[in-house]
């Protein structure tokens, strides 16, 4: 399974084979989705069942596969992972919109706005509200 990590890397996780006693490690491979130009990720076997693949291109889709290594040799390739787009798992949200004055008294104001159209891949947890007096250039919370 491939999981988005950063804008140039992907975290791979896979299950060990049922008969894992003789496994020395794993070799990992990747290809751009739709192409069959496989590249090796690691030069020596990885001993864990997770690995971060670095050096990928942002906004490209990749597929991955794994094979295990024992003293007897290498296994067949695993099935390909589902394609995954390389991009940051979390990004900054877009700006809120439609700021409106809902209530104004002599000592307080109530404002409303629409939530950001794009949340950046994570829930918006709050807002910062800044103000400035008309005719000045200094903003403050």
PDB file of C-alpha atoms in Angstrom:
ATOM      1  CA  UNK A   1       0.000   0.000   0.000  1.00  0.00           C
ATOM      2  CA  UNK A   2       1.336   3.431  -0.945  1.00  0.00           C
ATOM      3  CA  UNK A   3       0.528   6.461   1.213  1.00  0.00           C
ATOM      4  CA  UNK A   4       1.128  10.117   0.337  1.00  0.00           C
ATOM      5  CA  UNK A   5       3.904  11.541   2.444  1.00  0.00           C
ATOM      6  CA  UNK A   6       5.501  14.726   1.068  1.00  0.00           C
ATOM      7  CA  UNK A   7       5.634  16.416  -2.313  1.00  0.00           C
ATOM      8  CA  UNK A   8       8.609  14.195  -3.312  1.00  0.00           C
ATOM      9  CA  UNK A   9       8.151  10.998  -1.291  1.00  0.00           C
ATOM     10  CA  UNK A  10       5.711   8.149  -0.641  1.00  0.00           C
ATOM     11  CA  UNK A  11       5.483   5.795   2.328  1.00  0.00           C
ATOM     12  CA  UNK A  12       5.174   2.143   1.261  1.00  0.00           C
ATOM     13  CA  UNK A  13       3.781  -0.527   3.580  1.00  0.00           C
ATOM     14  CA  UNK A  14       3.227  -4.190   2.764  1.00  0.00           C
ATOM     15  CA  UNK A  15       2.366  -7.453   4.496  1.00  0.00           C
ATOM     16  CA  UNK A  16       4.927 -10.126   5.227  1.00  0.00           C
ATOM     17  CA  UNK A  17       4.477 -13.473   3.463  1.00  0.00           C
ATOM     18  CA  UNK A  18       2.818 -16.202   5.532  1.00  0.00           C
ATOM     19  CA  UNK A  19       6.042 -18.243   5.542  1.00  0.00           C
ATOM     20  CA  UNK A  20       8.380 -15.442   6.629  1.00  0.00           C
ATOM     21  CA  UNK A  21      11.001 -17.369   8.588  1.00  0.00           C
ATOM     22  CA  UNK A  22      13.573 -17.501   5.762  1.00  0.00           C
ATOM     23  CA  UNK A  23      12.986 -13.945   4.479  1.00  0.00           C
ATOM     24  CA  UNK A  24      16.143 -11.830   4.516  1.00  0.00           C
ATOM     25  CA  UNK A  25      14.438  -8.667   3.270  1.00  0.00           C
ATOM     26  CA  UNK A  26      12.614  -7.007   0.399  1.00  0.00           C
ATOM     27  CA  UNK A  27      13.409  -5.193  -2.834  1.00  0.00           C
ATOM     28  CA  UNK A  28      11.133  -2.340  -3.877  1.00  0.00           C
ATOM     29  CA  UNK A  29      10.356  -1.069  -7.363  1.00  0.00           C
ATOM     30  CA  UNK A  30       8.433   1.864  -8.824  1.00  0.00           C
ATOM     31  CA  UNK A  31       7.192   3.055 -12.196  1.00  0.00           C
ATOM     32  CA  UNK A  32       5.182   5.997 -13.405  1.00  0.00           C
ATOM     33  CA  UNK A  33       1.565   4.873 -13.726  1.00  0.00           C
ATOM     34  CA  UNK A  34       0.757   3.647 -17.234  1.00  0.00           C
ATOM     35  CA  UNK A  35       4.394   2.909 -18.075  1.00  0.00           C
ATOM     36  CA  UNK A  36       6.314  -0.315 -17.588  1.00  0.00           C
ATOM     37  CA  UNK A  37       9.692   1.296 -16.880  1.00  0.00           C
ATOM     38  CA  UNK A  38      10.447  -0.190 -13.457  1.00  0.00           C
ATOM     39  CA  UNK A  39      13.212   1.280 -11.330  1.00  0.00           C
ATOM     40  CA  UNK A  40      14.766  -0.274  -8.244  1.00  0.00           C
ATOM     41  CA  UNK A  41      14.327   1.706  -5.030  1.00  0.00           C
ATOM     42  CA  UNK A  42      16.912  -0.010  -2.800  1.00  0.00           C
ATOM     43  CA  UNK A  43      20.313  -1.598  -3.464  1.00  0.00           C
ATOM     44  CA  UNK A  44      20.256  -3.962  -0.506  1.00  0.00           C
ATOM     45  CA  UNK A  45      17.239  -5.728   1.018  1.00  0.00           C
ATOM     46  CA  UNK A  46      15.017  -3.723   3.382  1.00  0.00           C
ATOM     47  CA  UNK A  47      14.325  -5.754   6.527  1.00  0.00           C
ATOM     48  CA  UNK A  48      11.134  -3.985   7.675  1.00  0.00           C
ATOM     49  CA  UNK A  49       7.736  -3.921   5.946  1.00  0.00           C
ATOM     50  CA  UNK A  50       7.636  -0.166   5.467  1.00  0.00           C
ATOM     51  CA  UNK A  51       9.923   2.186   3.600  1.00  0.00           C
ATOM     52  CA  UNK A  52       9.847   5.822   2.443  1.00  0.00           C
ATOM     53  CA  UNK A  53      10.648   6.226  -1.266  1.00  0.00           C
ATOM     54  CA  UNK A  54      12.305   9.627  -1.827  1.00  0.00           C
ATOM     55  CA  UNK A  55      13.166  11.510  -5.017  1.00  0.00           C
ATOM     56  CA  UNK A  56       9.799  11.226  -6.768  1.00  0.00           C
ATOM     57  CA  UNK A  57       8.340  13.971  -8.940  1.00  0.00           C
ATOM     58  CA  UNK A  58       5.533  16.143  -7.595  1.00  0.00           C
ATOM     59  CA  UNK A  59       2.142  15.732  -9.334  1.00  0.00           C
ATOM     60  CA  UNK A  60       3.206  12.464 -11.026  1.00  0.00           C
ATOM     61  CA  UNK A  61       1.348   9.198 -10.427  1.00  0.00           C
ATOM     62  CA  UNK A  62       3.380   6.139  -9.471  1.00  0.00           C
ATOM     63  CA  UNK A  63       2.781   2.444  -8.873  1.00  0.00           C
ATOM     64  CA  UNK A  64       4.941   0.232  -6.679  1.00  0.00           C
ATOM     65  CA  UNK A  65       5.728  -3.454  -6.255  1.00  0.00           C
ATOM     66  CA  UNK A  66       7.806  -5.576  -3.891  1.00  0.00           C
ATOM     67  CA  UNK A  67       9.624  -8.904  -3.938  1.00  0.00           C
ATOM     68  CA  UNK A  68      11.062 -10.823  -1.021  1.00  0.00           C
ATOM     69  CA  UNK A  69      14.572 -12.252  -0.778  1.00  0.00           C
ATOM     70  CA  UNK A  70      15.646 -15.472   0.936  1.00  0.00           C
ATOM     71  CA  UNK A  71      18.768 -17.646   0.798  1.00  0.00           C
ATOM     72  CA  UNK A  72      17.067 -19.574  -2.012  1.00  0.00           C
ATOM     73  CA  UNK A  73      16.662 -16.420  -4.134  1.00  0.00           C
ATOM     74  CA  UNK A  74      14.059 -13.812  -4.963  1.00  0.00           C
ATOM     75  CA  UNK A  75      10.288 -14.264  -5.023  1.00  0.00           C
ATOM     76  CA  UNK A  76       8.043 -13.134  -7.852  1.00  0.00           C
ATOM     77  CA  UNK A  77       6.932  -9.513  -7.868  1.00  0.00           C
ATOM     78  CA  UNK A  78       3.902  -8.580  -5.798  1.00  0.00           C
ATOM     79  CA  UNK A  79       0.865  -7.125  -7.513  1.00  0.00           C
ATOM     80  CA  UNK A  80       1.206  -3.440  -8.336  1.00  0.00           C
ATOM     81  CA  UNK A  81      -0.083  -0.950  -5.807  1.00  0.00           C
ATOM     82  CA  UNK A  82      -2.924   1.331  -6.766  1.00  0.00           C
ATOM     83  CA  UNK A  83      -1.590   4.456  -8.508  1.00  0.00           C
ATOM     84  CA  UNK A  84      -0.803   7.299  -6.139  1.00  0.00           C
ATOM     85  CA  UNK A  85      -0.307  10.971  -6.953  1.00  0.00           C
ATOM     86  CA  UNK A  86       2.804  12.397  -5.309  1.00  0.00           C
ATOM     87  CA  UNK A  87       1.909  15.558  -3.419  1.00  0.00           C
ATOM     88  CA  UNK A  88       1.985  16.750   0.150  1.00  0.00           C
ATOM     89  CA  UNK A  89      -0.461  14.929   2.372  1.00  0.00           C
ATOM     90  CA  UNK A  90      -1.399  18.244   3.994  1.00  0.00           C
ATOM     91  CA  UNK A  91      -1.309  21.652   2.376  1.00  0.00           C
ATOM     92  CA  UNK A  92      -2.445  25.119   3.386  1.00  0.00           C
ATOM     93  CA  UNK A  93      -6.160  25.809   2.944  1.00  0.00           C
ATOM     94  CA  UNK A  94      -7.571  28.385   0.559  1.00  0.00           C
ATOM     95  CA  UNK A  95      -8.838  31.681   1.982  1.00  0.00           C
ATOM     96  CA  UNK A  96     -12.266  32.056   3.573  1.00  0.00           C
ATOM     97  CA  UNK A  97     -14.685  34.073   1.443  1.00  0.00           C
ATOM     98  CA  UNK A  98     -17.835  36.199   1.593  1.00  0.00           C
ATOM     99  CA  UNK A  99     -16.921  38.092   4.776  1.00  0.00           C
ATOM    100  CA  UNK A 100     -20.103  39.792   5.996  1.00  0.00           C
ATOM    101  CA  UNK A 101     -21.013  42.130   8.845  1.00  0.00           C
ATOM    102  CA  UNK A 102     -23.946  40.421  10.601  1.00  0.00           C
ATOM    103  CA  UNK A 103     -24.416  42.741  13.576  1.00  0.00           C
ATOM    104  CA  UNK A 104     -22.918  46.042  14.670  1.00  0.00           C
ATOM    105  CA  UNK A 105     -23.570  47.803  17.967  1.00  0.00           C
ATOM    106  CA  UNK A 106     -21.678  50.609  19.647  1.00  0.00           C
ATOM    107  CA  UNK A 107     -19.216  48.205  21.242  1.00  0.00           C
ATOM    108  CA  UNK A 108     -19.163  44.997  19.182  1.00  0.00           C
ATOM    109  CA  UNK A 109     -19.363  43.520  15.709  1.00  0.00           C
ATOM    110  CA  UNK A 110     -20.390  40.067  14.585  1.00  0.00           C
ATOM    111  CA  UNK A 111     -18.838  38.823  11.362  1.00  0.00           C
ATOM    112  CA  UNK A 112     -19.636  35.789   9.237  1.00  0.00           C
ATOM    113  CA  UNK A 113     -17.792  34.105   6.372  1.00  0.00           C
ATOM    114  CA  UNK A 114     -17.759  31.003   4.214  1.00  0.00           C
ATOM    115  CA  UNK A 115     -15.287  28.255   5.037  1.00  0.00           C
ATOM    116  CA  UNK A 116     -12.369  27.798   2.621  1.00  0.00           C
ATOM    117  CA  UNK A 117     -13.274  26.002  -0.596  1.00  0.00           C
ATOM    118  CA  UNK A 118     -10.174  23.780  -0.203  1.00  0.00           C
ATOM    119  CA  UNK A 119      -9.220  22.622   3.307  1.00  0.00           C
ATOM    120  CA  UNK A 120      -5.675  21.508   2.438  1.00  0.00           C
ATOM    121  CA  UNK A 121      -6.352  17.837   3.183  1.00  0.00           C
ATOM    122  CA  UNK A 122      -7.166  18.373   6.863  1.00  0.00           C
ATOM    123  CA  UNK A 123     -10.002  19.925   8.856  1.00  0.00           C
ATOM    124  CA  UNK A 124      -9.769  23.688   9.421  1.00  0.00           C
ATOM    125  CA  UNK A 125      -9.330  24.050  13.185  1.00  0.00           C
ATOM    126  CA  UNK A 126      -9.908  27.776  13.529  1.00  0.00           C
ATOM    127  CA  UNK A 127      -9.396  31.212  12.085  1.00  0.00           C
ATOM    128  CA  UNK A 128      -7.242  34.251  12.801  1.00  0.00           C
ATOM    129  CA  UNK A 129      -9.105  37.531  12.597  1.00  0.00           C
ATOM    130  CA  UNK A 130      -7.094  40.713  12.034  1.00  0.00           C
ATOM    131  CA  UNK A 131      -8.360  44.272  11.852  1.00  0.00           C
ATOM    132  CA  UNK A 132      -7.126  47.737  10.972  1.00  0.00           C
ATOM    133  CA  UNK A 133      -8.605  51.192  11.184  1.00  0.00           C
ATOM    134  CA  UNK A 134      -9.669  52.811   7.944  1.00  0.00           C
ATOM    135  CA  UNK A 135      -6.868  54.971   6.556  1.00  0.00           C
ATOM    136  CA  UNK A 136      -4.085  53.144   8.400  1.00  0.00           C
ATOM    137  CA  UNK A 137      -1.780  50.377   7.223  1.00  0.00           C
ATOM    138  CA  UNK A 138      -1.180  48.508  10.479  1.00  0.00           C
ATOM    139  CA  UNK A 139      -3.105  45.251  11.012  1.00  0.00           C
ATOM    140  CA  UNK A 140      -3.587  43.747  14.486  1.00  0.00           C
ATOM    141  CA  UNK A 141      -5.330  40.727  15.963  1.00  0.00           C
TER     142      UNK A 141
END
